[in-house]
mmCIF file of C-alpha atoms in Angstrom:
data_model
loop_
_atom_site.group_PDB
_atom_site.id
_atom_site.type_symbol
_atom_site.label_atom_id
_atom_site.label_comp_id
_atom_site.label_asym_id
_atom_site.label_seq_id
_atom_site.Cartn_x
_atom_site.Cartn_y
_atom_site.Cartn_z
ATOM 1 C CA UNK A 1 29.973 7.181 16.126
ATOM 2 C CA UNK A 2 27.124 6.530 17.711
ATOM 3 C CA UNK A 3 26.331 3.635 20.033
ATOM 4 C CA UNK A 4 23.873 1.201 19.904
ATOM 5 C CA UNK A 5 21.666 0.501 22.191
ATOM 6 C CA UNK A 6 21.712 -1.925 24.796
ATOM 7 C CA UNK A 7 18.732 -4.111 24.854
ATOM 8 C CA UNK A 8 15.892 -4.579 27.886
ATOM 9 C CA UNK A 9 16.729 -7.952 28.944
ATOM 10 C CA UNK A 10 13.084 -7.885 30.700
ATOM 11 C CA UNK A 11 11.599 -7.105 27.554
ATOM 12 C CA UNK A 12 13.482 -9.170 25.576
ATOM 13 C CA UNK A 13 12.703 -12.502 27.808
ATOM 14 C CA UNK A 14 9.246 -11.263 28.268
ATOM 15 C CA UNK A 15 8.543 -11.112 24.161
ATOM 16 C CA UNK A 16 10.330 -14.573 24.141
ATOM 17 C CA UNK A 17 8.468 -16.051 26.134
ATOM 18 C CA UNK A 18 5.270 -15.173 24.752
ATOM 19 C CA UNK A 19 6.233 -16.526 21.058
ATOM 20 C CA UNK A 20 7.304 -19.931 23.251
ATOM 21 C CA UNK A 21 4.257 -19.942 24.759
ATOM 22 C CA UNK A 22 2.290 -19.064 21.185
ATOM 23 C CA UNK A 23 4.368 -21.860 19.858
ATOM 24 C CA UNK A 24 3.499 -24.587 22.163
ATOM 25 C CA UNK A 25 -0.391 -23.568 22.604
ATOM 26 C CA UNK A 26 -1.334 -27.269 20.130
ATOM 27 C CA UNK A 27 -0.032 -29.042 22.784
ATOM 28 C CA UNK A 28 -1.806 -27.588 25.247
ATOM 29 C CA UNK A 29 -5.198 -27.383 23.427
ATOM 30 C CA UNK A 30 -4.459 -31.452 21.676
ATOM 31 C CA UNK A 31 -5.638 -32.091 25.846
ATOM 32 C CA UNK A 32 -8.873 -31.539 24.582
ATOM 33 C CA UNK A 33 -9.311 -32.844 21.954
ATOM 34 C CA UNK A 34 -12.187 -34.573 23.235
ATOM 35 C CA UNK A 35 -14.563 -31.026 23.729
ATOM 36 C CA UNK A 36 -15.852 -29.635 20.880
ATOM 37 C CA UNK A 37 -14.094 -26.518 19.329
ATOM 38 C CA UNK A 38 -16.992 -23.797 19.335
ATOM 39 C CA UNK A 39 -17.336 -24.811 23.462
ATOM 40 C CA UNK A 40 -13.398 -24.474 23.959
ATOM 41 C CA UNK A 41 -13.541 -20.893 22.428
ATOM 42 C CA UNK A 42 -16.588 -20.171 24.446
ATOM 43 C CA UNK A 43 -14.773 -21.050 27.271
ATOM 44 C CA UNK A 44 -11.466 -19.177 26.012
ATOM 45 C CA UNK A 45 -13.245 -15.842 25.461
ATOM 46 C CA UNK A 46 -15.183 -16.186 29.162
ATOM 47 C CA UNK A 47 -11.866 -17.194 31.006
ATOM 48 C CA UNK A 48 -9.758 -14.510 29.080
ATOM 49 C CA UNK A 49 -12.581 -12.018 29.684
ATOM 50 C CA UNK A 50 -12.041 -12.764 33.572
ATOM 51 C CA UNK A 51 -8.660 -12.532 33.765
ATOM 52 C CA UNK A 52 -7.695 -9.737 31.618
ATOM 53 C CA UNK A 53 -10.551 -7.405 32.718
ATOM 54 C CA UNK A 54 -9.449 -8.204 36.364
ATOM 55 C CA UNK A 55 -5.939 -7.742 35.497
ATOM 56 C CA UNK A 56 -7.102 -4.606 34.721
ATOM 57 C CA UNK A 57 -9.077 -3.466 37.445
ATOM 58 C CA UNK A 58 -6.579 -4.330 39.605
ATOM 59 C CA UNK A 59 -4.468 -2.616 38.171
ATOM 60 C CA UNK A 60 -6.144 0.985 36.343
ATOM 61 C CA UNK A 61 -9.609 0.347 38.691
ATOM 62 C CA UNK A 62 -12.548 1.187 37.057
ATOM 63 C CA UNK A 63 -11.744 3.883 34.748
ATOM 64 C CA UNK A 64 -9.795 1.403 32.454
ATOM 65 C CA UNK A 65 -13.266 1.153 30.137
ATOM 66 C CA UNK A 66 -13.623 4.714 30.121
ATOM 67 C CA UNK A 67 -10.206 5.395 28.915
ATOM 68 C CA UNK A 68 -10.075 2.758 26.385
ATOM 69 C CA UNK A 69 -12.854 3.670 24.548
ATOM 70 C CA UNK A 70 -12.658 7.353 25.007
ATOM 71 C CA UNK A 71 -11.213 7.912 21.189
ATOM 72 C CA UNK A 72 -14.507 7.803 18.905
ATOM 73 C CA UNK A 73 -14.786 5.008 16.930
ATOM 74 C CA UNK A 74 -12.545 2.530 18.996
ATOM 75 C CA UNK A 75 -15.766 0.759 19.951
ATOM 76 C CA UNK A 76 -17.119 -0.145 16.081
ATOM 77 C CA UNK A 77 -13.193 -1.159 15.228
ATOM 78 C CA UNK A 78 -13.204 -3.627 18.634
ATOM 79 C CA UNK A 79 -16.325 -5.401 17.654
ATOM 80 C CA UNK A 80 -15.101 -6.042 14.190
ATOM 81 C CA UNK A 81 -11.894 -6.980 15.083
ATOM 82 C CA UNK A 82 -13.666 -9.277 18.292
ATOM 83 C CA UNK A 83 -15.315 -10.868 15.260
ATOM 84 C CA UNK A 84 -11.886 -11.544 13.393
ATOM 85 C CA UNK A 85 -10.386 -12.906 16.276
ATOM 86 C CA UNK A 86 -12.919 -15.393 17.577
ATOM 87 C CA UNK A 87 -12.751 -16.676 14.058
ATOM 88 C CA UNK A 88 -9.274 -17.247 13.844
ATOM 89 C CA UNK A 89 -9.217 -18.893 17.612
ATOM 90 C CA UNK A 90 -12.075 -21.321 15.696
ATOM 91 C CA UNK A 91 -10.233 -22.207 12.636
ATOM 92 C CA UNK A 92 -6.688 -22.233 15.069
ATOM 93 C CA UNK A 93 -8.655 -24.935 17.304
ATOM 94 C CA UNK A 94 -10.207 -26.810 14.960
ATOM 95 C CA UNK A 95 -6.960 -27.147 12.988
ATOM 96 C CA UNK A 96 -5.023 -28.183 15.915
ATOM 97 C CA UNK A 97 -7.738 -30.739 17.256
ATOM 98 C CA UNK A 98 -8.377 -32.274 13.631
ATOM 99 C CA UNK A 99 -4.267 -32.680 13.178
ATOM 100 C CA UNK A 100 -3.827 -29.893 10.798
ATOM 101 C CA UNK A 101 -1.062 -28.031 13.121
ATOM 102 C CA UNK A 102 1.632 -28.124 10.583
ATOM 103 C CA UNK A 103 -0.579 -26.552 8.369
ATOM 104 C CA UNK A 104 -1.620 -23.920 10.754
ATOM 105 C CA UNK A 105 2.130 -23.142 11.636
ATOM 106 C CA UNK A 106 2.191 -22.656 7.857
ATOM 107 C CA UNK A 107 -0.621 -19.830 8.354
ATOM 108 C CA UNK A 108 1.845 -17.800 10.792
ATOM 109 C CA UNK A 109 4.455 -18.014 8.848
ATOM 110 C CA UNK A 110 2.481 -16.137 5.647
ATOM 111 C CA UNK A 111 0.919 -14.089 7.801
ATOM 112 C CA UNK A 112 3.695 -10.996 8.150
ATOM 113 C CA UNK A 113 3.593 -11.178 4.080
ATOM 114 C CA UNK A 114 0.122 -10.812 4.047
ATOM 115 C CA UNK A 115 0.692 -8.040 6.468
ATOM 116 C CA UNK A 116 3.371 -6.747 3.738
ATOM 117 C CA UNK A 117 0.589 -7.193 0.861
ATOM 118 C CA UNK A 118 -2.085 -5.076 3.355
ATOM 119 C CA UNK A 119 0.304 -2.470 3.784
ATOM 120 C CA UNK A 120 0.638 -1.762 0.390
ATOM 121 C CA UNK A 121 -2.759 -2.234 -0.805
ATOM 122 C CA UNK A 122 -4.830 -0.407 1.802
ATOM 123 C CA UNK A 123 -2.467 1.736 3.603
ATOM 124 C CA UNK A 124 -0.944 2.455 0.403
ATOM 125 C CA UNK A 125 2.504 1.857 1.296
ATOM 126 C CA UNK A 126 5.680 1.108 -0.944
ATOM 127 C CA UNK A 127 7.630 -2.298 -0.977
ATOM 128 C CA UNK A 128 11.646 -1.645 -1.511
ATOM 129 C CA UNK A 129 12.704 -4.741 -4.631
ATOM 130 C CA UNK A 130 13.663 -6.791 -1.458
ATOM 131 C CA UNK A 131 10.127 -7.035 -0.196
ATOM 132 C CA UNK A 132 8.314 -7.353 -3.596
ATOM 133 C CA UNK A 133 11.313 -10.558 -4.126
ATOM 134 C CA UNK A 134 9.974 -11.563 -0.627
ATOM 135 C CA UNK A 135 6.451 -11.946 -1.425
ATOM 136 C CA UNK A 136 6.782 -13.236 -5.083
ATOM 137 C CA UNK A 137 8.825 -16.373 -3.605
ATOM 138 C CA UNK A 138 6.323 -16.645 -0.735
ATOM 139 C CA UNK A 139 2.716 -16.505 -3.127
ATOM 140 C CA UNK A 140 5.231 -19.423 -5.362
ATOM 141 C CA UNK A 141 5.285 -21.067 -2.143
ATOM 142 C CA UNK A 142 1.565 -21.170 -1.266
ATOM 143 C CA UNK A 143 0.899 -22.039 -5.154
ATOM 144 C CA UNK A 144 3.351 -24.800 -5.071
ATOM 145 C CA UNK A 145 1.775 -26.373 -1.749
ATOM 146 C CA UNK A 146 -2.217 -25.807 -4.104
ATOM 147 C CA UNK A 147 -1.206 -27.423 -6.742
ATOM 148 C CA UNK A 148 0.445 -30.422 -4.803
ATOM 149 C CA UNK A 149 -2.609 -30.927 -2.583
ATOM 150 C CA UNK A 150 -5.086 -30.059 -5.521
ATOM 151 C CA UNK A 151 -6.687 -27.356 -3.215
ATOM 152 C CA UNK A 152 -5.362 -24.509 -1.805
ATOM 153 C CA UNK A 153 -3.911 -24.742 2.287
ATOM 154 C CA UNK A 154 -6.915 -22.976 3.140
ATOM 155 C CA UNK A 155 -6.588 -23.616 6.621
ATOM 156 C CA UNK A 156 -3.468 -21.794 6.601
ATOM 157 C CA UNK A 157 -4.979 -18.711 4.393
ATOM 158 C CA UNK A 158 -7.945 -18.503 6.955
ATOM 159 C CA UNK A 159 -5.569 -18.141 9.448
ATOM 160 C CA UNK A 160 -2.879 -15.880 7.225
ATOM 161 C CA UNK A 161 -6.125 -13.109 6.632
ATOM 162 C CA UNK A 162 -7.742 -13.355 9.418
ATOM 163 C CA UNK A 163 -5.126 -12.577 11.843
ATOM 164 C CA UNK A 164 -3.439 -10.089 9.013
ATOM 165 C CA UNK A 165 -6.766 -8.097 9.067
ATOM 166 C CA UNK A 166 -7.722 -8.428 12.428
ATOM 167 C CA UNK A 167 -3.940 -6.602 13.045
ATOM 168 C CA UNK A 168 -4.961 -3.756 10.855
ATOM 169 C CA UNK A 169 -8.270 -3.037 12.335
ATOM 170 C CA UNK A 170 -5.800 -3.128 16.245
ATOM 171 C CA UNK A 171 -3.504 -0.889 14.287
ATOM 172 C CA UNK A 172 -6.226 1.682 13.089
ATOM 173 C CA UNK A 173 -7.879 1.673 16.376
ATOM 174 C CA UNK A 174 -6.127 3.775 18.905
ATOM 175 C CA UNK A 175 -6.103 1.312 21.597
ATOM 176 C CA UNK A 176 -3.489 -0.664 23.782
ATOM 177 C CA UNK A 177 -3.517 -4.111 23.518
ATOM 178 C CA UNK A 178 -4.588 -5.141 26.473
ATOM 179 C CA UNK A 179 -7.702 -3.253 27.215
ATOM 180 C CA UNK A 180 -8.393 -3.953 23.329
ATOM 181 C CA UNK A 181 -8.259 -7.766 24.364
ATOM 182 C CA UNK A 182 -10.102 -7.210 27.430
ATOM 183 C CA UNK A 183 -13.032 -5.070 25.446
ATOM 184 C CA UNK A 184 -12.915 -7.680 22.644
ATOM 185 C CA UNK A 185 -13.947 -10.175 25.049
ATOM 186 C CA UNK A 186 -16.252 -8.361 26.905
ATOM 187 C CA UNK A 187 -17.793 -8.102 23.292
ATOM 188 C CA UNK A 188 -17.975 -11.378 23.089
ATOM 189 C CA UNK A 189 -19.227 -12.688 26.113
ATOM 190 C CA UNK A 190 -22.786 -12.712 26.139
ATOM 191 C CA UNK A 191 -22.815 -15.016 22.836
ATOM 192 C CA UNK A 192 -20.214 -17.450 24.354
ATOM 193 C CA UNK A 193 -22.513 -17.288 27.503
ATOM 194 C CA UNK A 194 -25.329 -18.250 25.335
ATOM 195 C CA UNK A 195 -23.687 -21.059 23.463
ATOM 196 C CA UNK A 196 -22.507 -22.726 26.066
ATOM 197 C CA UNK A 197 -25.944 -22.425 28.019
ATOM 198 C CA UNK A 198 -27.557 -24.558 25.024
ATOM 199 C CA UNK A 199 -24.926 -26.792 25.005
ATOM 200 C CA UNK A 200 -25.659 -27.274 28.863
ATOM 201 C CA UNK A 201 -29.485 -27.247 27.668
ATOM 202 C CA UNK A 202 -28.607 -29.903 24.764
ATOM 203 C CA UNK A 203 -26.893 -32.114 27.676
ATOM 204 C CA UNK A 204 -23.746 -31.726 25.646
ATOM 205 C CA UNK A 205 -21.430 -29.565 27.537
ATOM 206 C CA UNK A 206 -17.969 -30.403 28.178
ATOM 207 C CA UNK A 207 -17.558 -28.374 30.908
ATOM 208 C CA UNK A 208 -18.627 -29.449 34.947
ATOM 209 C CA UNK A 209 -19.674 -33.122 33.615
ATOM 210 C CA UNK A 210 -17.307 -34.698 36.017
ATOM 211 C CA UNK A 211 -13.882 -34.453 34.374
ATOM 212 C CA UNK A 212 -12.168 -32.160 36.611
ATOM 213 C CA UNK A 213 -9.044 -32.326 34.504
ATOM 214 C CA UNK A 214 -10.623 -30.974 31.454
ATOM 215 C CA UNK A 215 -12.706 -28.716 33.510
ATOM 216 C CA UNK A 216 -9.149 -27.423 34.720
ATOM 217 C CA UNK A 217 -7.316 -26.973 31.343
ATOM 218 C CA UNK A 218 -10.759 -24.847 30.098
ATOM 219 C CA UNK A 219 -10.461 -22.356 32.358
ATOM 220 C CA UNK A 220 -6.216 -21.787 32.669
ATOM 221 C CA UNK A 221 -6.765 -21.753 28.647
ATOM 222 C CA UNK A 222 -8.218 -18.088 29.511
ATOM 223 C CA UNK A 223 -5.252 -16.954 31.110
ATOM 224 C CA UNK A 224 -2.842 -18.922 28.628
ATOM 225 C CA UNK A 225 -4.961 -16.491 25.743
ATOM 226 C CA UNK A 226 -4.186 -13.422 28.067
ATOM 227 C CA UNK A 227 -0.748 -14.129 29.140
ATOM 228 C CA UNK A 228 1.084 -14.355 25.943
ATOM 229 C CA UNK A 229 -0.254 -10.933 24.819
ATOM 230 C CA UNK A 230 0.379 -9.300 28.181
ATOM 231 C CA UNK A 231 4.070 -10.481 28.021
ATOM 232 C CA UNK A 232 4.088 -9.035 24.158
ATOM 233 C CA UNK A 233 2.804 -5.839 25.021
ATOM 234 C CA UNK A 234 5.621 -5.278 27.732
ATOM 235 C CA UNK A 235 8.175 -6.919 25.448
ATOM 236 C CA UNK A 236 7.101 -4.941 22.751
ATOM 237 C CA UNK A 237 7.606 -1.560 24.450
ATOM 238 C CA UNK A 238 11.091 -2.061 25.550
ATOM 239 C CA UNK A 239 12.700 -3.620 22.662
ATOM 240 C CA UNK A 240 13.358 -2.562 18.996
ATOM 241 C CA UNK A 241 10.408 -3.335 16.381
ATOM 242 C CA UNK A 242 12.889 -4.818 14.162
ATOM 243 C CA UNK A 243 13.781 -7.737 16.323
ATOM 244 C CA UNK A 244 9.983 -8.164 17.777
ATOM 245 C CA UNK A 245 9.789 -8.557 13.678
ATOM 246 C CA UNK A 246 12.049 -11.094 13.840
ATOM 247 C CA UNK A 247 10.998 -13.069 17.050
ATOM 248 C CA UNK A 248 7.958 -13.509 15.805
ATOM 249 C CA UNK A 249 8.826 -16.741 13.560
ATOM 250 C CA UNK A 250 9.700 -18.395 16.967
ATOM 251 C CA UNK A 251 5.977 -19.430 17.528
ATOM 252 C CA UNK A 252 5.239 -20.963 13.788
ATOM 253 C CA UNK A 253 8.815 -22.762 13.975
ATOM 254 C CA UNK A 254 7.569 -24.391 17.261
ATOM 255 C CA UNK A 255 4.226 -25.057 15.987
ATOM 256 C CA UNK A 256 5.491 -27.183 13.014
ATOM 257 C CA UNK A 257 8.500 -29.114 14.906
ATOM 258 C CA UNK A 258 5.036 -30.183 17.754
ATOM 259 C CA UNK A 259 3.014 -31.161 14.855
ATOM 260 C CA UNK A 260 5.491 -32.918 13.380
ATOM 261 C CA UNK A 261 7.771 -34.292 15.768
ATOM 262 C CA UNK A 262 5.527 -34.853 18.664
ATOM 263 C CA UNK A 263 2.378 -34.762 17.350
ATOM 264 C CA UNK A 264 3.521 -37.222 14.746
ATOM 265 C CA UNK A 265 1.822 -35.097 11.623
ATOM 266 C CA UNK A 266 3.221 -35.775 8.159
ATOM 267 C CA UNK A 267 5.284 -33.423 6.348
ATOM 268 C CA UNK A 268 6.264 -35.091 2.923
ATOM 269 C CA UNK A 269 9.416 -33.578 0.790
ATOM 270 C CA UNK A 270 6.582 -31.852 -1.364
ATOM 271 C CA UNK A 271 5.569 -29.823 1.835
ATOM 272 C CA UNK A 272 9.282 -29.194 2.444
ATOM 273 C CA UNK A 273 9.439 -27.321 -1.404
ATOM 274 C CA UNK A 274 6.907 -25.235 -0.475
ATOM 275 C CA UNK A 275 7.682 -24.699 3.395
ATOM 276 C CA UNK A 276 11.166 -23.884 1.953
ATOM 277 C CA UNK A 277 9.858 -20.993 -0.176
ATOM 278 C CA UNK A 278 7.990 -19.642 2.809
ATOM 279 C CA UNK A 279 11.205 -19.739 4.745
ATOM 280 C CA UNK A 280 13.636 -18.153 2.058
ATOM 281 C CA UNK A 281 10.589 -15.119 1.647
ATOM 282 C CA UNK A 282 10.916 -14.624 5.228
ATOM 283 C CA UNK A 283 14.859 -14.587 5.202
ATOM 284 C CA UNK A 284 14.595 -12.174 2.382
ATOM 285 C CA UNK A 285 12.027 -9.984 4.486
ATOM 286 C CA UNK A 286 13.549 -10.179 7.877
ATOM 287 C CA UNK A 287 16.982 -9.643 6.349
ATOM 288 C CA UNK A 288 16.223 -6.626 4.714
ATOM 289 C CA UNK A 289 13.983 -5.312 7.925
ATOM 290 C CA UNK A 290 16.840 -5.822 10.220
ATOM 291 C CA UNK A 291 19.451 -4.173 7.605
ATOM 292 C CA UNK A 292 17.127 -0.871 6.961
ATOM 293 C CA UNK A 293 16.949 -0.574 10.738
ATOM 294 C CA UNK A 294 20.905 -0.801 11.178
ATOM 295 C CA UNK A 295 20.640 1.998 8.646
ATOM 296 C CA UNK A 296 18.270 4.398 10.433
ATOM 297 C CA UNK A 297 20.517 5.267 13.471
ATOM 298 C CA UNK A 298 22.966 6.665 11.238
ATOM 299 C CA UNK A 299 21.058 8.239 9.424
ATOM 300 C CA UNK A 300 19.265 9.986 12.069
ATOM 301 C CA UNK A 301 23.118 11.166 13.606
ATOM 302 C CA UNK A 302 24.188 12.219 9.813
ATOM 303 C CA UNK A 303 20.820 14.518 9.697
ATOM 304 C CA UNK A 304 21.393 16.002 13.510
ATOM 305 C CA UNK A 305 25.177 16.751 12.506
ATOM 306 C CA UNK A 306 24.080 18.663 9.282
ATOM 307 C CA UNK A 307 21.390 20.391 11.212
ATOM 308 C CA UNK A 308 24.219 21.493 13.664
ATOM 309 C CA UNK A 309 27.371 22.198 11.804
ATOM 310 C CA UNK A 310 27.067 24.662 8.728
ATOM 311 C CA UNK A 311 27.812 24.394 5.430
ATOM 312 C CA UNK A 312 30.964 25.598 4.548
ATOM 313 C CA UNK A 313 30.968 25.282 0.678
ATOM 314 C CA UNK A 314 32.662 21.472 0.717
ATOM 315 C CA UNK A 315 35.722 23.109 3.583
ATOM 316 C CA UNK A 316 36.238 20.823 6.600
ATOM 317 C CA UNK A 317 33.439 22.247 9.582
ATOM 318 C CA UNK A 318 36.135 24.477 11.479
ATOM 319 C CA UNK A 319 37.313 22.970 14.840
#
């Protein structure tokens, strides 16, 4: 029989924590409230750009840049998906400043389904009945919560594609995450440079007008983008894919019970049908994730004991 594998506690705590922190990020970024949303992503890219590139440099020197962008192409997939990205940090603040972070919890919870739907649509891959059950309950989810609201969630679709897509574009370039990060907002520097400069120039900047607090909370918002990520990339490494598949519903869960619980948001029994389709997709699709992995070890030990004992015409392998 063969044994299963302890898991990295490090990696395991290190993945968990970065969901947490993922999950508690509206209450962080409800503190201001008060600055407008394009300035706080300005200042999230140029605070993340300083920390992760000198995370970096400290740590590769400067051949990091080099190495990163050393496969062709890598460079035209990063600015895309540095376009993707800054849009979904837009819609993700705007949502959670405007009191819309139950329905942007929503958005990370269809997200792996839309990942599903990409997967079989572009990268051509096959869905087992489980995962086709999965996403027919889910899309009767989303329709439900349309039809109840008159207009589609699209704050939670905006955030569903964009951060689906922007993961395929990561996926197809042959990059590690955090020097993709790092390049991504390196990309996007000069044009948060220049928006907040005519902000400044408008008299309407947020940042160095004598609140130190909210001066503060811009610039650890850099590292709170960067640290998360950091923490999933080591996590990610040292534990199985299957669970990482499953952790990931920790940050949406926590994202709903601020909104609603602390944040005082509404969630009416009409959101609750449709939330509850959501959820039963994503026990369908976890569940049968975590099952086919169970399955592969044994496979993989049935195939290396064929490969070493010979048939012997259905006799017992001699001893």
């Amino acid at each position: 029989m063969t044994a299963i594998p302890a898991i990295d506690r490090k990696g395991l705590s290190a993945a968990i924590a970065s969901y947490v922190l993922w999950g508690v990020f509206p209450l962080y970024w409800i503190l201001l409230k008060h600055v407008p949303s394009m300035q706080i992503i300005a200042h999230r890219i140029i605070w993340c750009a300083v920390f992760v590139v000198g995370y970096l440099l400290l740590r590769e020197g400067r051949r990091w840049l080099g190495d990163a962008l050393a496969r062709p192409g890598v460079g035209r997939l990063l600015v895309l998906s540095s376009l993707l990205i800054s849009f979904n940090w837009g819609v993700y603040i705007w949502a959670v400043t405007h009191g819309r972070v139950v329905e942007a919890s929503l958005g990370y919870f269809i997200n792996p389904l839309v990942n599903v739907l990409i997967g079989v649509l572009v990268l051509r891959e096959r869905l087992n009945p489980s995962q086709w059950t999965a996403v027919a309950i889910a899309a009767a989810g989303v329709l439900w919560l349309a039809f109840q609201h008159g207009d589609p969630p699209w704050v939670a679709l905006t955030l569903a594609f964009s951060f689906a897509f922007y993961g395929l574009i990561r996926k197809v370039a042959q990059v590690d995450a955090i020097p993709g990060l790092a390049i991504e907002s390196l990309i996007l520097l000069v044009p948060a440079l220049a928006w907040l400069g005519f902000a400044h120039w408008q008299g309407v900047a947020a940042f160095l007008d004598g609140d130190i607090g909210s001066d503060v909370l811009l610039v650890i918002g850099g590292a709170l983008t960067a640290l998360p990520l950091i923490g999933f990339a080591y996590g990610a490494r040292r534990i199985p894919y299957s669970l990482v598949g499953i952790l990931q519903y920790i940050a949406p869960t926590l994202q709903l019970l601020a909104g609603v619980l602390i944040l005082g948001e509404a969630f009416s029994a009409t959101q609750a049908v449709g939330f509850a389709c959501i959820w039963l997709a994503l026990a369908i699709y976890a569940a049968d994730g975590w099952r086919r992995a169970r399955r592969q070890p044994t496979r993989a030990a049935q195939e290396h004991c064929a490969e070493e004992v010979p048939a012997t015409d259905g006799a017992a392998p001699p001893k």
